[in-house]
Tab-separated table of C-alpha atoms in Angstrom:
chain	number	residue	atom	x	y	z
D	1	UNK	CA	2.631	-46.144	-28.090
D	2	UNK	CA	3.574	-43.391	-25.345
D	3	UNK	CA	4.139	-44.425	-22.173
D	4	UNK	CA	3.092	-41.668	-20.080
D	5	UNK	CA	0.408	-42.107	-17.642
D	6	UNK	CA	-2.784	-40.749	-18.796
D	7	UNK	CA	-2.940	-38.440	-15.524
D	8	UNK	CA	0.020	-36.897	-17.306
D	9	UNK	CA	-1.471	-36.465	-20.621
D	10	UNK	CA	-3.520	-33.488	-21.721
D	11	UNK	CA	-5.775	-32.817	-25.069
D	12	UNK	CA	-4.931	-30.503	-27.538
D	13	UNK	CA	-7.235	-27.526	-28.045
D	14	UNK	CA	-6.556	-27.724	-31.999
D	15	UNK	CA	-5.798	-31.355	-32.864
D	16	UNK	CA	-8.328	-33.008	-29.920
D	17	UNK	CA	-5.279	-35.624	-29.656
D	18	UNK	CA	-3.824	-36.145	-26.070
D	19	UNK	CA	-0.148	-35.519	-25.227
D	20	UNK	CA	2.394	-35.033	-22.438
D	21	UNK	CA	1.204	-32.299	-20.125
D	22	UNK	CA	4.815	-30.918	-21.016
D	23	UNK	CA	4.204	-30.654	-24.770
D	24	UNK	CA	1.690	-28.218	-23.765
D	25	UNK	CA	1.936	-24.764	-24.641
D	26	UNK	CA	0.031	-22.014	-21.573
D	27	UNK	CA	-2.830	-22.258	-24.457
D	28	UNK	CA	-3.111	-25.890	-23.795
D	29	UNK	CA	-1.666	-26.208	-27.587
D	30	UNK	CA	0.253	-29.313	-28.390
D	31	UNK	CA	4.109	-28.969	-29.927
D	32	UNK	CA	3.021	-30.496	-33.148
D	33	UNK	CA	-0.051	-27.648	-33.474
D	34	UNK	CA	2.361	-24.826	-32.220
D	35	UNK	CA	5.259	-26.114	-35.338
D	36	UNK	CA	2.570	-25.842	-37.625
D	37	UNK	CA	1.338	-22.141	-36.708
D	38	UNK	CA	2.491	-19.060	-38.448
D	39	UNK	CA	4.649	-16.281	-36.911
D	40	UNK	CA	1.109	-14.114	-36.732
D	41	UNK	CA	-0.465	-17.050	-34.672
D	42	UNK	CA	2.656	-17.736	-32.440
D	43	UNK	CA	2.551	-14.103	-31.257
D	44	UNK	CA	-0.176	-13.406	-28.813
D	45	UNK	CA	-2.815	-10.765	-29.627
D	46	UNK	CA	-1.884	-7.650	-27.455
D	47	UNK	CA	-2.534	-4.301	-29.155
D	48	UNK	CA	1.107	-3.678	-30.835
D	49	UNK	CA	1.197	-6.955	-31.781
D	50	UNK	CA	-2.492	-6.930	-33.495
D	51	UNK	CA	-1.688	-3.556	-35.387
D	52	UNK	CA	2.179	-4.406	-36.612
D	53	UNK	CA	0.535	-7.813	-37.785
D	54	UNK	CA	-2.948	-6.221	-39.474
D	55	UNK	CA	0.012	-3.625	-41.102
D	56	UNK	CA	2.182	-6.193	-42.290
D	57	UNK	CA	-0.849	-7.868	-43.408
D	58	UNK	CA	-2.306	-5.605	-45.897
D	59	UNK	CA	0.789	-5.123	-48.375
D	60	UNK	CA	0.663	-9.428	-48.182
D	61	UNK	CA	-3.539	-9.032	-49.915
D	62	UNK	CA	-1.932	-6.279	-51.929
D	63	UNK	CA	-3.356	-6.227	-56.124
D	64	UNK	CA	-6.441	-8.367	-54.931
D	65	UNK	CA	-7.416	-6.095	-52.244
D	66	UNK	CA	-6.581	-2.526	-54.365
D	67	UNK	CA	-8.952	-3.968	-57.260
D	68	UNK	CA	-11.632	-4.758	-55.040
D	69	UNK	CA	-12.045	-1.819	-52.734
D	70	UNK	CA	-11.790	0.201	-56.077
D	71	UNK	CA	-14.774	-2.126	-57.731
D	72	UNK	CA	-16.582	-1.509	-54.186
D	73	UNK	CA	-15.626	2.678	-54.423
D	74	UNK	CA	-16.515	2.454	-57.783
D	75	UNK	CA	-19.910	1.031	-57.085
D	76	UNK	CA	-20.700	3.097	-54.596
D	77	UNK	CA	-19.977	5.882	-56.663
D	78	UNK	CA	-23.005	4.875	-58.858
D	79	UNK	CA	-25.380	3.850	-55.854
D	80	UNK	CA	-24.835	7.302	-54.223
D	81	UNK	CA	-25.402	9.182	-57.920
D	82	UNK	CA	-27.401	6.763	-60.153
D	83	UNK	CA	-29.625	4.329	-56.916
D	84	UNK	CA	-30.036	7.025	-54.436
D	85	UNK	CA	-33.462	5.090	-53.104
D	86	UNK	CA	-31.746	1.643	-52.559
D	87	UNK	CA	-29.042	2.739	-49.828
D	88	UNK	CA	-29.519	-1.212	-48.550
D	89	UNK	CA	-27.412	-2.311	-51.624
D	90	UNK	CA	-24.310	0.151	-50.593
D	91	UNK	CA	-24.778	-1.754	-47.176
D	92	UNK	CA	-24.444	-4.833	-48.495
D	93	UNK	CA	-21.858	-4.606	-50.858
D	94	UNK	CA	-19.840	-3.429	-48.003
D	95	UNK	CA	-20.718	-6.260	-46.083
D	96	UNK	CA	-19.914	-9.140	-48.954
D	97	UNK	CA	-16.292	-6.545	-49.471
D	98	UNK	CA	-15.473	-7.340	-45.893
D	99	UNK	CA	-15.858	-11.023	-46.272
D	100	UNK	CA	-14.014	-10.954	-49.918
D	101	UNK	CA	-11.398	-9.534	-47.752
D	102	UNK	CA	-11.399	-11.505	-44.700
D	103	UNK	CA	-11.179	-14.680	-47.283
D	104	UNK	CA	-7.627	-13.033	-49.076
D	105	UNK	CA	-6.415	-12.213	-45.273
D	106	UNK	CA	-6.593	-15.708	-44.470
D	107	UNK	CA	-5.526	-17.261	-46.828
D	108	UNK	CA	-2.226	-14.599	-47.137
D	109	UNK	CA	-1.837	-15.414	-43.040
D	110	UNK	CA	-1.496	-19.249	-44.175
D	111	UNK	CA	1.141	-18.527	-46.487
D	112	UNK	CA	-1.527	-19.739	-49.509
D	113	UNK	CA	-1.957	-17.803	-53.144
D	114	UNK	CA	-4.080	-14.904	-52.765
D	115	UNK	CA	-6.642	-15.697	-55.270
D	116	UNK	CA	-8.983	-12.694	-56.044
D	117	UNK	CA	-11.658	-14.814	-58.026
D	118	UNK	CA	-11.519	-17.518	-56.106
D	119	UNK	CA	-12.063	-15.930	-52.599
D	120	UNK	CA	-14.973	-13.993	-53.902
D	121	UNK	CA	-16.656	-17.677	-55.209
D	122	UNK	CA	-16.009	-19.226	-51.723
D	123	UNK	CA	-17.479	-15.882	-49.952
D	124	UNK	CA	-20.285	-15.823	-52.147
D	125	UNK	CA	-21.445	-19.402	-50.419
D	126	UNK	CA	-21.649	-17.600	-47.199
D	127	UNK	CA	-22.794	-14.429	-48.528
D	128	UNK	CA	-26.210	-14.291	-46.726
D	129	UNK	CA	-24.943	-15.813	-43.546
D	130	UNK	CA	-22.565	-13.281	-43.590
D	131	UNK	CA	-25.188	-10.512	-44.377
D	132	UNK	CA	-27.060	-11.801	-41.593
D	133	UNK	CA	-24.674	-11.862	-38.896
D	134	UNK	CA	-23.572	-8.390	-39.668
D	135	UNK	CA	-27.274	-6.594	-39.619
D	136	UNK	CA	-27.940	-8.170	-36.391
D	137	UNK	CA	-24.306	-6.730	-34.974
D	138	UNK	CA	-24.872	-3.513	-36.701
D	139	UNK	CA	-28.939	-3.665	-34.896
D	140	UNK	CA	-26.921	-3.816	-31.403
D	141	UNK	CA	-24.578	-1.547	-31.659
D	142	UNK	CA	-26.935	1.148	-32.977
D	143	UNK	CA	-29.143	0.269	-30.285
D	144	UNK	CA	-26.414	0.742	-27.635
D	145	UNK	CA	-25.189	4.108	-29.205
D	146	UNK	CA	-29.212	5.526	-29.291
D	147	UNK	CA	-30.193	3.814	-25.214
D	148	UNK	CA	-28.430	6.954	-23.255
D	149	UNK	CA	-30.466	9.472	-25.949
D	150	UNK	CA	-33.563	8.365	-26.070
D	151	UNK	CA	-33.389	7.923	-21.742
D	152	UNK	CA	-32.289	11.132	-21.961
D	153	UNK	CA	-35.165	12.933	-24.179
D	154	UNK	CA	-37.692	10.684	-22.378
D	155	UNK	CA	-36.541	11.494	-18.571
D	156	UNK	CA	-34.196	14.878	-18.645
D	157	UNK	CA	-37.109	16.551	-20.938
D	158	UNK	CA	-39.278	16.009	-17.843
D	159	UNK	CA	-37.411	16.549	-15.171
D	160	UNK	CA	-35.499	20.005	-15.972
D	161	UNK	CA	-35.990	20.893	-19.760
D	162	UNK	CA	-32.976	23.689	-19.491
D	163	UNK	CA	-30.787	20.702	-18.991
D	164	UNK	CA	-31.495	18.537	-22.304
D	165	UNK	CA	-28.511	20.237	-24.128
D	166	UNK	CA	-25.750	19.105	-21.888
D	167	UNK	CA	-27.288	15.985	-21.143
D	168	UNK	CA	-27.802	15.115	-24.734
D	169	UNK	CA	-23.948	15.990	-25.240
D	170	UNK	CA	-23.269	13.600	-22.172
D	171	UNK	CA	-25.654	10.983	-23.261
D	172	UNK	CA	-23.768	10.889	-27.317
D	173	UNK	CA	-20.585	10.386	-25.244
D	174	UNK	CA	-21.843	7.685	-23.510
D	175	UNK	CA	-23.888	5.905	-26.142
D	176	UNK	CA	-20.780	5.940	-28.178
D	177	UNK	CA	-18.402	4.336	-25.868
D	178	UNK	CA	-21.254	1.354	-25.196
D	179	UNK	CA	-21.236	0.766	-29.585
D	180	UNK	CA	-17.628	0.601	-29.086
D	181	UNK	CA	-17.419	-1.634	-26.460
D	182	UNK	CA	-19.706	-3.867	-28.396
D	183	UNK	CA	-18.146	-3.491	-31.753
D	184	UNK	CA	-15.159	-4.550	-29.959
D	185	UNK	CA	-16.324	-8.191	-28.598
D	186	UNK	CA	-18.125	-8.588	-32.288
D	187	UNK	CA	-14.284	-7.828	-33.687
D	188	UNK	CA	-14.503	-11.741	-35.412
D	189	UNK	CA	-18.116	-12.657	-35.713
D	190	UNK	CA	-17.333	-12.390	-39.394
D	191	UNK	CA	-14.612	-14.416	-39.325
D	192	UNK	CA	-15.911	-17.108	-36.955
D	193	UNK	CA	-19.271	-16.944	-39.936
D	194	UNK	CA	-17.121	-17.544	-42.689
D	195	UNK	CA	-14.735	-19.993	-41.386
D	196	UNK	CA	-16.129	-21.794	-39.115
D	197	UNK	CA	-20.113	-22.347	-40.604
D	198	UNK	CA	-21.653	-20.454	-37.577
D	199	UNK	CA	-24.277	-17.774	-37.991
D	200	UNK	CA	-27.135	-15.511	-36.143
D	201	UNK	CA	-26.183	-15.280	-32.770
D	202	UNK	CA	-24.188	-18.274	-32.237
D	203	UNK	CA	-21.477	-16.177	-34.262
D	204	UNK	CA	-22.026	-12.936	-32.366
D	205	UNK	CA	-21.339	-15.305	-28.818
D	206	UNK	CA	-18.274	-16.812	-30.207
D	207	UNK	CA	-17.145	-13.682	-30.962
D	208	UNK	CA	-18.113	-11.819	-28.018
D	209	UNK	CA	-16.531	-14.952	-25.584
D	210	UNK	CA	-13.321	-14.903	-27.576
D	211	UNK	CA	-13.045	-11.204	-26.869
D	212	UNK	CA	-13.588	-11.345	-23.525
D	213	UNK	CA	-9.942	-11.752	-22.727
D	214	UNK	CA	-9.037	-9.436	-25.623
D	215	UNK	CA	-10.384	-6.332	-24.703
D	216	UNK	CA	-7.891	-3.586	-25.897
D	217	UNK	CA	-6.625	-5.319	-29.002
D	218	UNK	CA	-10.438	-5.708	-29.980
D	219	UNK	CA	-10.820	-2.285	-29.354
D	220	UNK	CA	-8.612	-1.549	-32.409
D	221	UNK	CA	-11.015	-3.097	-34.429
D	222	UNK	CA	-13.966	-0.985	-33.392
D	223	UNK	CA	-11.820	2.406	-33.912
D	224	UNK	CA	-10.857	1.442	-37.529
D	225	UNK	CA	-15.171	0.470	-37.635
D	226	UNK	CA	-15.482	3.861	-36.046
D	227	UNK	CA	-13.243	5.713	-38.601
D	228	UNK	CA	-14.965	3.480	-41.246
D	229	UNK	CA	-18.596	4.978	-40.557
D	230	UNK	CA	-16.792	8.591	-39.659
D	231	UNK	CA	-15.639	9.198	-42.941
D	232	UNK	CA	-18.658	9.429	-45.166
D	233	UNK	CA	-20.496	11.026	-42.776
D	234	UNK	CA	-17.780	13.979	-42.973
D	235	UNK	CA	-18.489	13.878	-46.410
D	236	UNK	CA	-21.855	14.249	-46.483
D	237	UNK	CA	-21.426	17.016	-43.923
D	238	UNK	CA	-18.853	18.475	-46.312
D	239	UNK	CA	-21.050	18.376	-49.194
D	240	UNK	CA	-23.933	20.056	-48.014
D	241	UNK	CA	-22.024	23.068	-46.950
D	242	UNK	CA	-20.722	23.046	-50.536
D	243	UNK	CA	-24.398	22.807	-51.697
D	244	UNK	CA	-25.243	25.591	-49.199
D	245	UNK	CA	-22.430	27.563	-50.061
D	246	UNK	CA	-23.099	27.300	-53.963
D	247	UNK	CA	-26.676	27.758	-53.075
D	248	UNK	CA	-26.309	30.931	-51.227
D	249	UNK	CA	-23.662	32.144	-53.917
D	250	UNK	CA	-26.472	31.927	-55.955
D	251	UNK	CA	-29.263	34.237	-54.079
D	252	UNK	CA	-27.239	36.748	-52.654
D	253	UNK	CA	-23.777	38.945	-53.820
D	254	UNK	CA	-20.975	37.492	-51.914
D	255	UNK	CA	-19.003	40.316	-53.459
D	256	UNK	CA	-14.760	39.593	-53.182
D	257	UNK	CA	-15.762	36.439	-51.064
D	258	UNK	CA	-17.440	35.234	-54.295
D	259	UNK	CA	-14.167	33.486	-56.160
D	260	UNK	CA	-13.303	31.844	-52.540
D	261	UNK	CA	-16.970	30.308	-52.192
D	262	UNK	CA	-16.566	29.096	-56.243
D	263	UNK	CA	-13.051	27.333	-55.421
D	264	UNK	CA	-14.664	25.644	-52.557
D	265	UNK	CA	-17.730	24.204	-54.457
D	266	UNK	CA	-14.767	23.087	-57.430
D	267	UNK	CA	-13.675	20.952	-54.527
D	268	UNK	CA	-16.529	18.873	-54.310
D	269	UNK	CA	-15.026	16.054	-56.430
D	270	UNK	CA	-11.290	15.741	-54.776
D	271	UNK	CA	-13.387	15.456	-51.697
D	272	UNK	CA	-15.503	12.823	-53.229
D	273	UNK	CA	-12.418	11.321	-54.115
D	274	UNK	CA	-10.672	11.733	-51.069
D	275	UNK	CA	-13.597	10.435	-48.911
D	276	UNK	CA	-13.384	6.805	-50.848
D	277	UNK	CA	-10.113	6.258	-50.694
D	278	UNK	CA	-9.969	6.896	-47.074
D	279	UNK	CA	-13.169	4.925	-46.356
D	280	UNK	CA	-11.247	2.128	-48.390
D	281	UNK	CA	-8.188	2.519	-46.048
D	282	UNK	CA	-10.576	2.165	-43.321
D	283	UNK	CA	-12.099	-0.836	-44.621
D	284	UNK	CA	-8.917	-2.581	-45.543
D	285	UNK	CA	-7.807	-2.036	-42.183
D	286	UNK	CA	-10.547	-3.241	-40.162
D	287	UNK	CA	-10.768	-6.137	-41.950
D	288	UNK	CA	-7.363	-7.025	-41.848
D	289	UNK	CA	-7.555	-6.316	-37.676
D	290	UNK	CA	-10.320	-9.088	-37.551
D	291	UNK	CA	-8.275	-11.483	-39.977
D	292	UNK	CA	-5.698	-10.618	-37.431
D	293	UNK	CA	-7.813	-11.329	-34.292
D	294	UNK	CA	-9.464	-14.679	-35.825
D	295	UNK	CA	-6.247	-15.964	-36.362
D	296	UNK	CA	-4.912	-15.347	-32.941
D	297	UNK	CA	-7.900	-16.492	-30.860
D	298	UNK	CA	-9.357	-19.320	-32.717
D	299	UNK	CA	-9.668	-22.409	-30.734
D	300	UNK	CA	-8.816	-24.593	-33.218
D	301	UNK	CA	-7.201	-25.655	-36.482
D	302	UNK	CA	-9.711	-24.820	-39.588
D	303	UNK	CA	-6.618	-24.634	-42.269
């Protein structure tokens, strides 16, 4: 039985059990908790620390993680060619990738086998929660990205229509460093979902209050997001000036242009190509940012 005085005792954030005040770490963690961390926990989250780690992190999920983000290219491949008119199923599959992922990262963090089939039965259990959590995020941040557009159409289109051009260009700029900011405190919703049983909006607060004192090592997690969405976008940018290039190859005589414009369209697949792999990268990343996050700012022990 200790014989401190309980003035002189403190709980533990993790373990809820009280100890010496001078047990306690700045974190108000306990010795015992702190000995049983991992070198990724012990180190707090600033933004080297949360890239080196989500780095080191990815060759740790290594064969799990290459076979699924080639199932989910793979798949994608046929929803984009063979389901063109159910885009919601790319979405999703994306969604029940991420937590497949964030499943390996932890358990790779905690030193535990990284079990491919086994991760993807325990995610499946949450599947919906996590499905859930993640269309109400992405409703916000789309939301946040379109407010400083659509004031702008509605009040600058009014007011002085010569102006809508450059205030349009202002209001994209703007729009798209509020989605940031707000993918950035959602940066573990996911996690807190899948670990901890929370859902809705609960998750999206946890997330958003464990951010608060996070804010630039969160905001590597919405630039990998950003670079995540970028990428197919470029693509389908890239495509259909293939498809316009082909197509107007096709009306008119291009003349000694005409073998450059039919290399370009032979590109189309190697850009295909290219544009999962990166988008892979991008999700691999991400996710392992959040794993990364989560494991640094959760309150308390759920391993």
């Amino acid at each position: 039985m200790s014989t401190v005085p309980a003035s002189q005792r403190e709980q533990c954030v993790r373990c809820k059990r009280f100890s010496p005040a001078s047990d306690m770490d700045e974190r108000g963690v306990c010795d015992d908790c702190v000995s049983r961390l991992t070198e990724l926990e012990r180190v707090p989250p600033t933004v080297g620390n949360v890239i080196v780690g989500a780095v080191g992190l990815v060759p740790k999920v290594g064969l799990p993680a290459l076979l699924l983000v080639t199932g989910v290219a793979l798949a994608m491949y046929f929803l984009r060619h063979e389901a063109f008119g159910i885009p919601f199923l790319g979405w999703g599959l994306d969604v029940a990738a991420q937590g497949v992922m964030l499943g390996l990262a932890h358990r790779a963090i905690h030193g535990r086998p990284v079990n491919l089939a086994a991760t993807a039965q325990a995610t499946t259990d949450h599947l919906f929660r996590l499905i859930f959590v993640a269309f109400i995020a992405h409703i916000q941040i789309v939301v946040l990205y379109a407010i400083p557009s659509l004031l702008v159409l509605f009040v600058v289109s009014q007011m002085s229509p010569d102006a809508l051009l450059p205030a349009l260009a202002v209001a994209q700029i703007a729009g798209l460093v509020l989605a940031l900011w707000r993918a950035s405190t959602l940066a573990v919703a996911l996690p807190v979902t899948l670990h901890e049983g929370h859902t809705g909006f609960s998750a999206l607060g946890i997330s958003t209050r464990r951010m608060k004192e996070h804010r630039a090592p969160a905001f590597v997690f919405a630039l990998a997001g950003l670079a995540w969405l970028i990428v197919p976008l470029v693509h389908e940018a890239l495509t259909l000036g293939l498809s316009m290039i082909g197509w107007l190859g096709d009306l008119v005589d291009l003349g000694p242009l005409r073998p450059w414009t039919e290399q370009l369209v032979e590109l189309a697949p190697v850009i295909e190509i290219s544009q999962s792999v990166l988008t892979a990268v991008a999700l691999l990343f991400m996710t392992a940012t959040s794993a990364v996050l989560y494991a640094k700012t959760v309150g308390y022990r759920v391993y």
